[in-house]
Structures are given as structure tokens and as C-alpha cells.
PDB file of C-alpha atoms and ligand atoms in Angstrom:
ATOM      1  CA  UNK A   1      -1.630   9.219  49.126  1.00 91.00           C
ATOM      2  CA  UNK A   2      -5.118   8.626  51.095  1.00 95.00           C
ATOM      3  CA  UNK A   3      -3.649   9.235  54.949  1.00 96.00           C
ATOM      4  CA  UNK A   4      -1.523  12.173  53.342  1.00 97.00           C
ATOM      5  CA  UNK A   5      -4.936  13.886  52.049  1.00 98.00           C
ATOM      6  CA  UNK A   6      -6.300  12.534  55.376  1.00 98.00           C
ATOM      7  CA  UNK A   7      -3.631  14.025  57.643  1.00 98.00           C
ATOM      8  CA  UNK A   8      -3.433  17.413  56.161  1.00 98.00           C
ATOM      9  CA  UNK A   9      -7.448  17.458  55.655  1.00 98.00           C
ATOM     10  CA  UNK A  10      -7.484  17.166  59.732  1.00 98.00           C
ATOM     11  CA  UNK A  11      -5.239  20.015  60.065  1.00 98.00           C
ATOM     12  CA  UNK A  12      -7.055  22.265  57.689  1.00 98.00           C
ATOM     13  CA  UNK A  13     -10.610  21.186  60.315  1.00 98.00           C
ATOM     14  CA  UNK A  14      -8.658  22.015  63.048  1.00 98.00           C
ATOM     15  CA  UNK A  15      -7.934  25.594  61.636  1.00 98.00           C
ATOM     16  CA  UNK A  16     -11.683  26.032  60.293  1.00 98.00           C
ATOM     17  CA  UNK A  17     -13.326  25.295  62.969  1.00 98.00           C
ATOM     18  CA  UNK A  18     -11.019  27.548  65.085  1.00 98.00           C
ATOM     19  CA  UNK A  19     -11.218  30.196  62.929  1.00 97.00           C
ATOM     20  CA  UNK A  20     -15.215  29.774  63.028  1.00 98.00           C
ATOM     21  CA  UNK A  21     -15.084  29.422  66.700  1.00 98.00           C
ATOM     22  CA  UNK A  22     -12.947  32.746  66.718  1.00 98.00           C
ATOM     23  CA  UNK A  23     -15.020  34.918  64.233  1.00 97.00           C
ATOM     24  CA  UNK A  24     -18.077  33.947  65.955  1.00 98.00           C
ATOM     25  CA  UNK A  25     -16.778  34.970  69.391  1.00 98.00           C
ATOM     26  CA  UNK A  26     -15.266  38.147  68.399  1.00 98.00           C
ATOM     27  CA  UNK A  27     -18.458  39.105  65.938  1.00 97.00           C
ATOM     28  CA  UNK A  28     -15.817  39.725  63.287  1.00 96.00           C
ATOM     29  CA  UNK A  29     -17.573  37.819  59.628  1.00 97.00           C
ATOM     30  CA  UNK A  30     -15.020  39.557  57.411  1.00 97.00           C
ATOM     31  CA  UNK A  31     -13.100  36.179  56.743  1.00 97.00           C
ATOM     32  CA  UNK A  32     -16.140  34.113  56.329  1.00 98.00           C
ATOM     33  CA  UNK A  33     -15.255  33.557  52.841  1.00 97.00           C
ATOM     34  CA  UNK A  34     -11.756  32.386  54.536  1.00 98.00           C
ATOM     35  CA  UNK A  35     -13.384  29.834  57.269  1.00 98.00           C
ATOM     36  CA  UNK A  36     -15.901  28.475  54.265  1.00 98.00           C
ATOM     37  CA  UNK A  37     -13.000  27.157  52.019  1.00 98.00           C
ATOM     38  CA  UNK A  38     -10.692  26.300  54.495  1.00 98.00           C
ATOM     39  CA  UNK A  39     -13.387  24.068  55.496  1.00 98.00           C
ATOM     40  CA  UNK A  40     -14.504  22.656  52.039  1.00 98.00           C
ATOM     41  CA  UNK A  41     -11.176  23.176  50.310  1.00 98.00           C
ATOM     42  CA  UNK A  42      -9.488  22.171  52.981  1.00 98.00           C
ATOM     43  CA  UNK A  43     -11.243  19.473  55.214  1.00 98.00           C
ATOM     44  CA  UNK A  44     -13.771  18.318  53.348  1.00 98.00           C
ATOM     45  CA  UNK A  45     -12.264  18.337  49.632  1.00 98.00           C
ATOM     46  CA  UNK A  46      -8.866  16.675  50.894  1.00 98.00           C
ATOM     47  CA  UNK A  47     -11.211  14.097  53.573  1.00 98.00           C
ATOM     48  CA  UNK A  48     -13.172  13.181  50.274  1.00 98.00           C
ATOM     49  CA  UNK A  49     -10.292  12.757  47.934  1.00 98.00           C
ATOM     50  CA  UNK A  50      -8.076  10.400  50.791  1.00 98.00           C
ATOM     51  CA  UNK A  51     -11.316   8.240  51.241  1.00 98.00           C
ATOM     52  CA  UNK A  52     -11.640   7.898  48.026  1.00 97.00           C
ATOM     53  CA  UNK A  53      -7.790   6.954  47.042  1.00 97.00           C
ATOM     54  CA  UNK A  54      -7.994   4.745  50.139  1.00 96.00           C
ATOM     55  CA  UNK A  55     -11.033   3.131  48.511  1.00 96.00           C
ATOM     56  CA  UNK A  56      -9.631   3.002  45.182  1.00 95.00           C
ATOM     57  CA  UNK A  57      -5.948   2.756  45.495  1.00 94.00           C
ATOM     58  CA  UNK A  58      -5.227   2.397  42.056  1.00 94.00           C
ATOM     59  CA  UNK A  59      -5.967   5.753  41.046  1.00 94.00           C
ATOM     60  CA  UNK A  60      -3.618   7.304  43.274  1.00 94.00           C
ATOM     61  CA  UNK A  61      -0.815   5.283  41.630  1.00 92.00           C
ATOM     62  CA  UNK A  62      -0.904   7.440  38.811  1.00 93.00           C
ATOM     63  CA  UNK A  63       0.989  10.695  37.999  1.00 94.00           C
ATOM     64  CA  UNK A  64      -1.778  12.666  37.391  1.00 95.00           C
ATOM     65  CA  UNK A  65      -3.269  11.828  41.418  1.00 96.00           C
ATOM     66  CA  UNK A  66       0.365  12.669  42.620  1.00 96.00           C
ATOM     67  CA  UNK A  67       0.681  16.374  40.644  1.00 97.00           C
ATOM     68  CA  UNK A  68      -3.052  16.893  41.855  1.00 97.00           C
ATOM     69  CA  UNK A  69      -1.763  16.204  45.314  1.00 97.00           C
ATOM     70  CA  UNK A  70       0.680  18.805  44.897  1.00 97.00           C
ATOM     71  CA  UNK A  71      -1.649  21.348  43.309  1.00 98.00           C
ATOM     72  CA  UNK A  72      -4.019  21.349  45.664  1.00 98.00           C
ATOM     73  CA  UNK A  73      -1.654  21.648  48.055  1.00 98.00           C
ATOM     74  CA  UNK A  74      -0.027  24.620  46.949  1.00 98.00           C
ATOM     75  CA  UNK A  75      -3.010  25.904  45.739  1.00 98.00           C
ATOM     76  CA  UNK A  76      -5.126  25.945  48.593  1.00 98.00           C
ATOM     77  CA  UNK A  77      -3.395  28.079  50.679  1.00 98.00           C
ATOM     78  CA  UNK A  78      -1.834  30.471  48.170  1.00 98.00           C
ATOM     79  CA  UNK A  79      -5.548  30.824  47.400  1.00 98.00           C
ATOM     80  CA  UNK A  80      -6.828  31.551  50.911  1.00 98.00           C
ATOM     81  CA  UNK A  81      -4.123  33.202  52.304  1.00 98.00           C
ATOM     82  CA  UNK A  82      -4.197  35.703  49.193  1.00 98.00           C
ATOM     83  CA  UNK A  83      -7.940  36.360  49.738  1.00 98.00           C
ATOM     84  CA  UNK A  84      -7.027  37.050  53.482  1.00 97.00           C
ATOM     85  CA  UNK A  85      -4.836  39.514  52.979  1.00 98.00           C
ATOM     86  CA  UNK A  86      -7.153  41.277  50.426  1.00 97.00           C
ATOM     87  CA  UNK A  87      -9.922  41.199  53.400  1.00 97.00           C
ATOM     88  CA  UNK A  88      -6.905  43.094  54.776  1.00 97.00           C
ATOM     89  CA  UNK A  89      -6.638  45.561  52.098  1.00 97.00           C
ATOM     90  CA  UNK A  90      -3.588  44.261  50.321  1.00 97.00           C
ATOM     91  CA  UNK A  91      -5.213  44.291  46.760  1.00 96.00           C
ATOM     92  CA  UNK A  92      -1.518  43.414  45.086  1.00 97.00           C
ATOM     93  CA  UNK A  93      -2.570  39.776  46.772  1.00 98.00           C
ATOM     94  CA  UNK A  94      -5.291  39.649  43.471  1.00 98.00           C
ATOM     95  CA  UNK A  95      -2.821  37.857  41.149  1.00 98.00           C
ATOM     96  CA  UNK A  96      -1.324  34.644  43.650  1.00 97.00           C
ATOM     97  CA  UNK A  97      -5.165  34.339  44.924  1.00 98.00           C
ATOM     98  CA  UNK A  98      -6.180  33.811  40.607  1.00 98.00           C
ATOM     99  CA  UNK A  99      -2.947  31.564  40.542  1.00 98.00           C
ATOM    100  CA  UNK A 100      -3.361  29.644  43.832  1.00 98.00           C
ATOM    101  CA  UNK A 101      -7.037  28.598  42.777  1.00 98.00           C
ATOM    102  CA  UNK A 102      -6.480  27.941  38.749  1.00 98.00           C
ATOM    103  CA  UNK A 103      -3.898  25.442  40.649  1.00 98.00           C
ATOM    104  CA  UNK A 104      -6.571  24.124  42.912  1.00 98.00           C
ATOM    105  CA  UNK A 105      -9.309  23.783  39.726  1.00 97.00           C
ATOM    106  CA  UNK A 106      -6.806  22.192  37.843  1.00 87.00           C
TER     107      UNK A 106
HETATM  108  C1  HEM B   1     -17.310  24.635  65.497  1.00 57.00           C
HETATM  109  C2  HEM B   1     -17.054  24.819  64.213  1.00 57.00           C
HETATM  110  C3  HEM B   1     -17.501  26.021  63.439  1.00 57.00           C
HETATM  111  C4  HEM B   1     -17.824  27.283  63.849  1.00 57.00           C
HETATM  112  C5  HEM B   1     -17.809  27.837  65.269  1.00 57.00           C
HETATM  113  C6  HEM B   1     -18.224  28.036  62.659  1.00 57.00           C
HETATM  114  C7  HEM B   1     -18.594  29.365  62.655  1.00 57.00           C
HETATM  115  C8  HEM B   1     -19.008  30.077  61.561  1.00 57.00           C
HETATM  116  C9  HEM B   1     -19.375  31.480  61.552  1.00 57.00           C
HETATM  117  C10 HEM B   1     -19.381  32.380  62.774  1.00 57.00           C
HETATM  118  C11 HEM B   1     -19.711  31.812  60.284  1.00 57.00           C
HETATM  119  C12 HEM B   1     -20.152  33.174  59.747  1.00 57.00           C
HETATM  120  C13 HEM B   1     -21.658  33.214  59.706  1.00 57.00           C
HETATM  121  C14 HEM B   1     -22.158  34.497  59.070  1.00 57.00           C
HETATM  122  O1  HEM B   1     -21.392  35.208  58.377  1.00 57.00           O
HETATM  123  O2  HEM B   1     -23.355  34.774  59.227  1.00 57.00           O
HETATM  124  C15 HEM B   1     -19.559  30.615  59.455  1.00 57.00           C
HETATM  125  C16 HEM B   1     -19.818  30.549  58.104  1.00 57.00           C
HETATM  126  C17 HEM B   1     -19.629  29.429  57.344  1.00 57.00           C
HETATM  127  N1  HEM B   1     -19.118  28.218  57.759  1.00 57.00           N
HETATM  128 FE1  HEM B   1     -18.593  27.729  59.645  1.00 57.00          FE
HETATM  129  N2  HEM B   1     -18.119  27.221  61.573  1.00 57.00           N
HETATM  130  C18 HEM B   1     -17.691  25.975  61.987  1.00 57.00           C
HETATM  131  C19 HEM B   1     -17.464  24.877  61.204  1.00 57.00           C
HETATM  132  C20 HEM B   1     -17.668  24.810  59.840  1.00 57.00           C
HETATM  133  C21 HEM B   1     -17.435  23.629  59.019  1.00 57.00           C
HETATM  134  C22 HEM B   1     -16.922  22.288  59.552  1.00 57.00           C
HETATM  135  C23 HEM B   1     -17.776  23.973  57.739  1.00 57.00           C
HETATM  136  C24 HEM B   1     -17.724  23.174  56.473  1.00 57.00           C
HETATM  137  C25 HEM B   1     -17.558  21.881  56.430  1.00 57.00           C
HETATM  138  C26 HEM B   1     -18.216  25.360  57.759  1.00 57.00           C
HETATM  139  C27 HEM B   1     -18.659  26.070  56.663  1.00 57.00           C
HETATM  140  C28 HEM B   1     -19.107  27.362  56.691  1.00 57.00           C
HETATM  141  C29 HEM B   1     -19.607  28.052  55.504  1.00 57.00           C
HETATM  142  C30 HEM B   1     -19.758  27.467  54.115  1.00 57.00           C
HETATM  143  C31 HEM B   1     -19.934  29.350  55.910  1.00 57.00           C
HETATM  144  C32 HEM B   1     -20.486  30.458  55.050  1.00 57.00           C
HETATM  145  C33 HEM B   1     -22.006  30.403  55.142  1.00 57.00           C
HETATM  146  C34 HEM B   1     -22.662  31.522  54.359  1.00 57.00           C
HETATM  147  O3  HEM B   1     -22.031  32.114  53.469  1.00 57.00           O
HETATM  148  O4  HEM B   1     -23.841  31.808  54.668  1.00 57.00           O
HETATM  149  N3  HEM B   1     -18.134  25.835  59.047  1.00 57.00           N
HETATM  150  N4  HEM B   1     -19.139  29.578  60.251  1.00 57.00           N
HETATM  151  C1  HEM B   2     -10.774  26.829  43.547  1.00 57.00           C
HETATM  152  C2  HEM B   2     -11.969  26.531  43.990  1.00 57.00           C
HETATM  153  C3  HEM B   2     -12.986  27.554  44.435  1.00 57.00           C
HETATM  154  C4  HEM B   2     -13.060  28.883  44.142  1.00 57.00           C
HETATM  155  C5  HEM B   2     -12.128  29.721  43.265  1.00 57.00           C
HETATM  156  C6  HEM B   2     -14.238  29.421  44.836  1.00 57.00           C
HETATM  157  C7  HEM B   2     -14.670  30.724  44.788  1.00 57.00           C
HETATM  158  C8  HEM B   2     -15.698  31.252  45.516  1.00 57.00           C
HETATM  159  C9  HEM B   2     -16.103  32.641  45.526  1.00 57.00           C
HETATM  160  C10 HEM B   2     -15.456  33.748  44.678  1.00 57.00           C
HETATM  161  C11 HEM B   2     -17.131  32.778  46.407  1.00 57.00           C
HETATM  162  C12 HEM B   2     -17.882  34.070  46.786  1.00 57.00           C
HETATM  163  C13 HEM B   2     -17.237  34.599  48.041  1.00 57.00           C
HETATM  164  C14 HEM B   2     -17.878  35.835  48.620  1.00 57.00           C
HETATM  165  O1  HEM B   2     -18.982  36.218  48.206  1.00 57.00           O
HETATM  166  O2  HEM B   2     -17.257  36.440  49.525  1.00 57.00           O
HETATM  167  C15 HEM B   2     -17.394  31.467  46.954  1.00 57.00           C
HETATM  168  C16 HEM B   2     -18.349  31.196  47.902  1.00 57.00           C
HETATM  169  C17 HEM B   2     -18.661  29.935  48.355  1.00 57.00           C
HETATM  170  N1  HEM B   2     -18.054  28.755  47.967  1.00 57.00           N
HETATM  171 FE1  HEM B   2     -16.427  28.598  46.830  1.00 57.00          FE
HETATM  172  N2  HEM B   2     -14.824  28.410  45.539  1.00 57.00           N
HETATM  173  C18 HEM B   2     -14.112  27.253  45.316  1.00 57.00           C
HETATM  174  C19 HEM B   2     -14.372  26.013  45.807  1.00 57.00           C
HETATM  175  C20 HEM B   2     -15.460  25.680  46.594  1.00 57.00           C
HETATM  176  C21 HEM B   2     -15.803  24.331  47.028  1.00 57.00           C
HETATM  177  C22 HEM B   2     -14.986  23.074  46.656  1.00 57.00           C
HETATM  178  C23 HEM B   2     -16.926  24.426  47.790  1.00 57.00           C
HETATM  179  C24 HEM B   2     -17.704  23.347  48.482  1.00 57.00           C
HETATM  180  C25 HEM B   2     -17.285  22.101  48.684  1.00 57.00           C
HETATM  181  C26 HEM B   2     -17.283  25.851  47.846  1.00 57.00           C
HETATM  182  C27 HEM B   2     -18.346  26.372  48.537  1.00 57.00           C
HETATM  183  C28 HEM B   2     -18.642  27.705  48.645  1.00 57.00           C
HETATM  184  C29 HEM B   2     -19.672  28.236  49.533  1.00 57.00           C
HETATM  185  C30 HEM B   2     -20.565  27.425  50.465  1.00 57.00           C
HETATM  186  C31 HEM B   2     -19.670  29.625  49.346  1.00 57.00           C
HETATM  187  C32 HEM B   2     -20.549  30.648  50.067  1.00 57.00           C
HETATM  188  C33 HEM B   2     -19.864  30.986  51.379  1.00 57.00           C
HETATM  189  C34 HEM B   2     -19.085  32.253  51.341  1.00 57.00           C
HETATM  190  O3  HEM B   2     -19.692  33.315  51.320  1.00 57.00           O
HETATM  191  O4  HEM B   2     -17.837  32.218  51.328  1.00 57.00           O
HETATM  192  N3  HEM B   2     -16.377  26.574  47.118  1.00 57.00           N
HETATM  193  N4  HEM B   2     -16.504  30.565  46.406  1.00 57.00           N
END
């Protein structure tokens, strides 16, 4: 459970930081709110949570760690990608981006 938070956490810095890198290049901040979570929902949150099962591997032998894991999972990028596309204008994308984070809170 902590290198599969760890793994996916890396690829979520690898899109953050490239996103950053890209907004800041092209002078384009309408997906800030996008490049913030993917960072903290994404790197940092997931980073945090497989340090900390790695540290304390008995909590991720529990159900409750593994439906989290799957949550978040989900949840993270039905959230971000739904608040992308209503940067883009797709306002229908209001519902899955309420969904995708209740899942993340949860
Ligand atoms: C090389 C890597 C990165 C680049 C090039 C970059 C670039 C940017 C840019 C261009 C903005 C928009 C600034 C603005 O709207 O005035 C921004 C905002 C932000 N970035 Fe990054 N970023 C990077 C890495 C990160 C990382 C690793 C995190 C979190 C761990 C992060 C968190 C944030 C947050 C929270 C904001 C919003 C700040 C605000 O609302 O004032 N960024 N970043
Ligand atoms: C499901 C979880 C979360 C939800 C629904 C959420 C929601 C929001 C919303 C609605 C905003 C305002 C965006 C805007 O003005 O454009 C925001 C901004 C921000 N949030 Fe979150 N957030 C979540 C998790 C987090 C976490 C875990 C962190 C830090 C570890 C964080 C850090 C920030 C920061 C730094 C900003 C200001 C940067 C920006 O303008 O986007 N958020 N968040």
C-alpha cells in the first residue's frame, strides 16, 4: 500500500510540475487551480499517506486504508479533470467534479 501511494504520488509530481513548468512558459494561469491540487492532492497527499503506511504498516492492513486507496484514486482525477474541463467551459462537468472530491474527502 505505501510504494503504491508512493508510485502514483511520483507520477502525479511529474504532471504538476510539468503542467507548472508549461503554464508558466506559455503565461496561461487559467488551470492554476488544476497544477495546485494535482500537486497537493496528488504528490504531496499520496507521498504523505505512503510514508506514513510505510511507517505504520499496520494501518494499511485494514479495509478501511484499502477503500481509501481506491477513493482517492478515483477521486482525484474525476475531481481535477472535471474542474479542467469547466476552465474549458464544459459546465455539465459540475456534478463528477462534486462526486470525484466527496470521494477524495471521504
Ligand atoms: C517546477 C515546478 C513548478 C512550476 C514551474 C510551477 C509553476 C506555477 C505557476 C506558473 C503557478 C501560477 C502562479 C500564479 O497564478 O500567479 C503556480 C501556482 C501554484 N503552484 Fe506551482 N509550480 C511548480 C511546482 C509546484 C509544486 C511542487 C507545488 C505543490 C507541492 C505547487 C503548488 C502550487 C500552488 C498551491 C499554486 C497556487 C498558488 C496561488 O494560488 O497563489 N507548485 N505554480
Ligand atoms: C477534495 C479536496 C479538496 C477540495 C474539494 C478543494 C477545493 C478547493 C477550492 C474550491 C479552491 C479554490 C480554487 C479557486 O479559487 O480557483 C481551493 C484552493 C486551494 N486549495 Fe484546495 N481543495 C482540496 C484539497 C486541498 C488540499 C489537500 C490542499 C493542500 C494540501 C489544498 C490546497 C489549496 C490551495 C493552496 C489553494 C489555493 C490555490 C488555488 O488557487 O488553487 N486543497 N481548493
Amino acid at each position: 500500500m505505501g510504494k503504491a501511494y508512493l508510485k502514483v504520488a511520483s507520477v502525479y509530481f511529474a504532471i504538476g510540475v510539468l503542467a507548472g513548468l508549461t503554464m508558466g512558459i506559455i503565461h496561461d494561469f487559467r488551470f492554476t487551480s488544476v497544477h495546485a491540487h494535482v500537486n497537493l492532492l496528488g504528490w504531496v497527499s499520496m507521498a504523505l499517506f505512503g510514508l506514513i503506511y510505510h511507517f505504520y504498516p499496520n494501518a494499511a492492513n485494514s479495509k478501511l486504508a484499502k477503500t481509501q486507496f481506491w477513493l482517492h484514486n478515483i477521486g482525484v482525477p474525476v475531481m481535477l479533470g472535471g474542474i479542467a474541463l469547466q476552465v474549458l467551459g464544459v459546465s455539465a462537468a459540475l456534478p463528477p467534479t462534486i462526486i470525484g472530491s466527496l470521494a477524495v474527502v471521504w
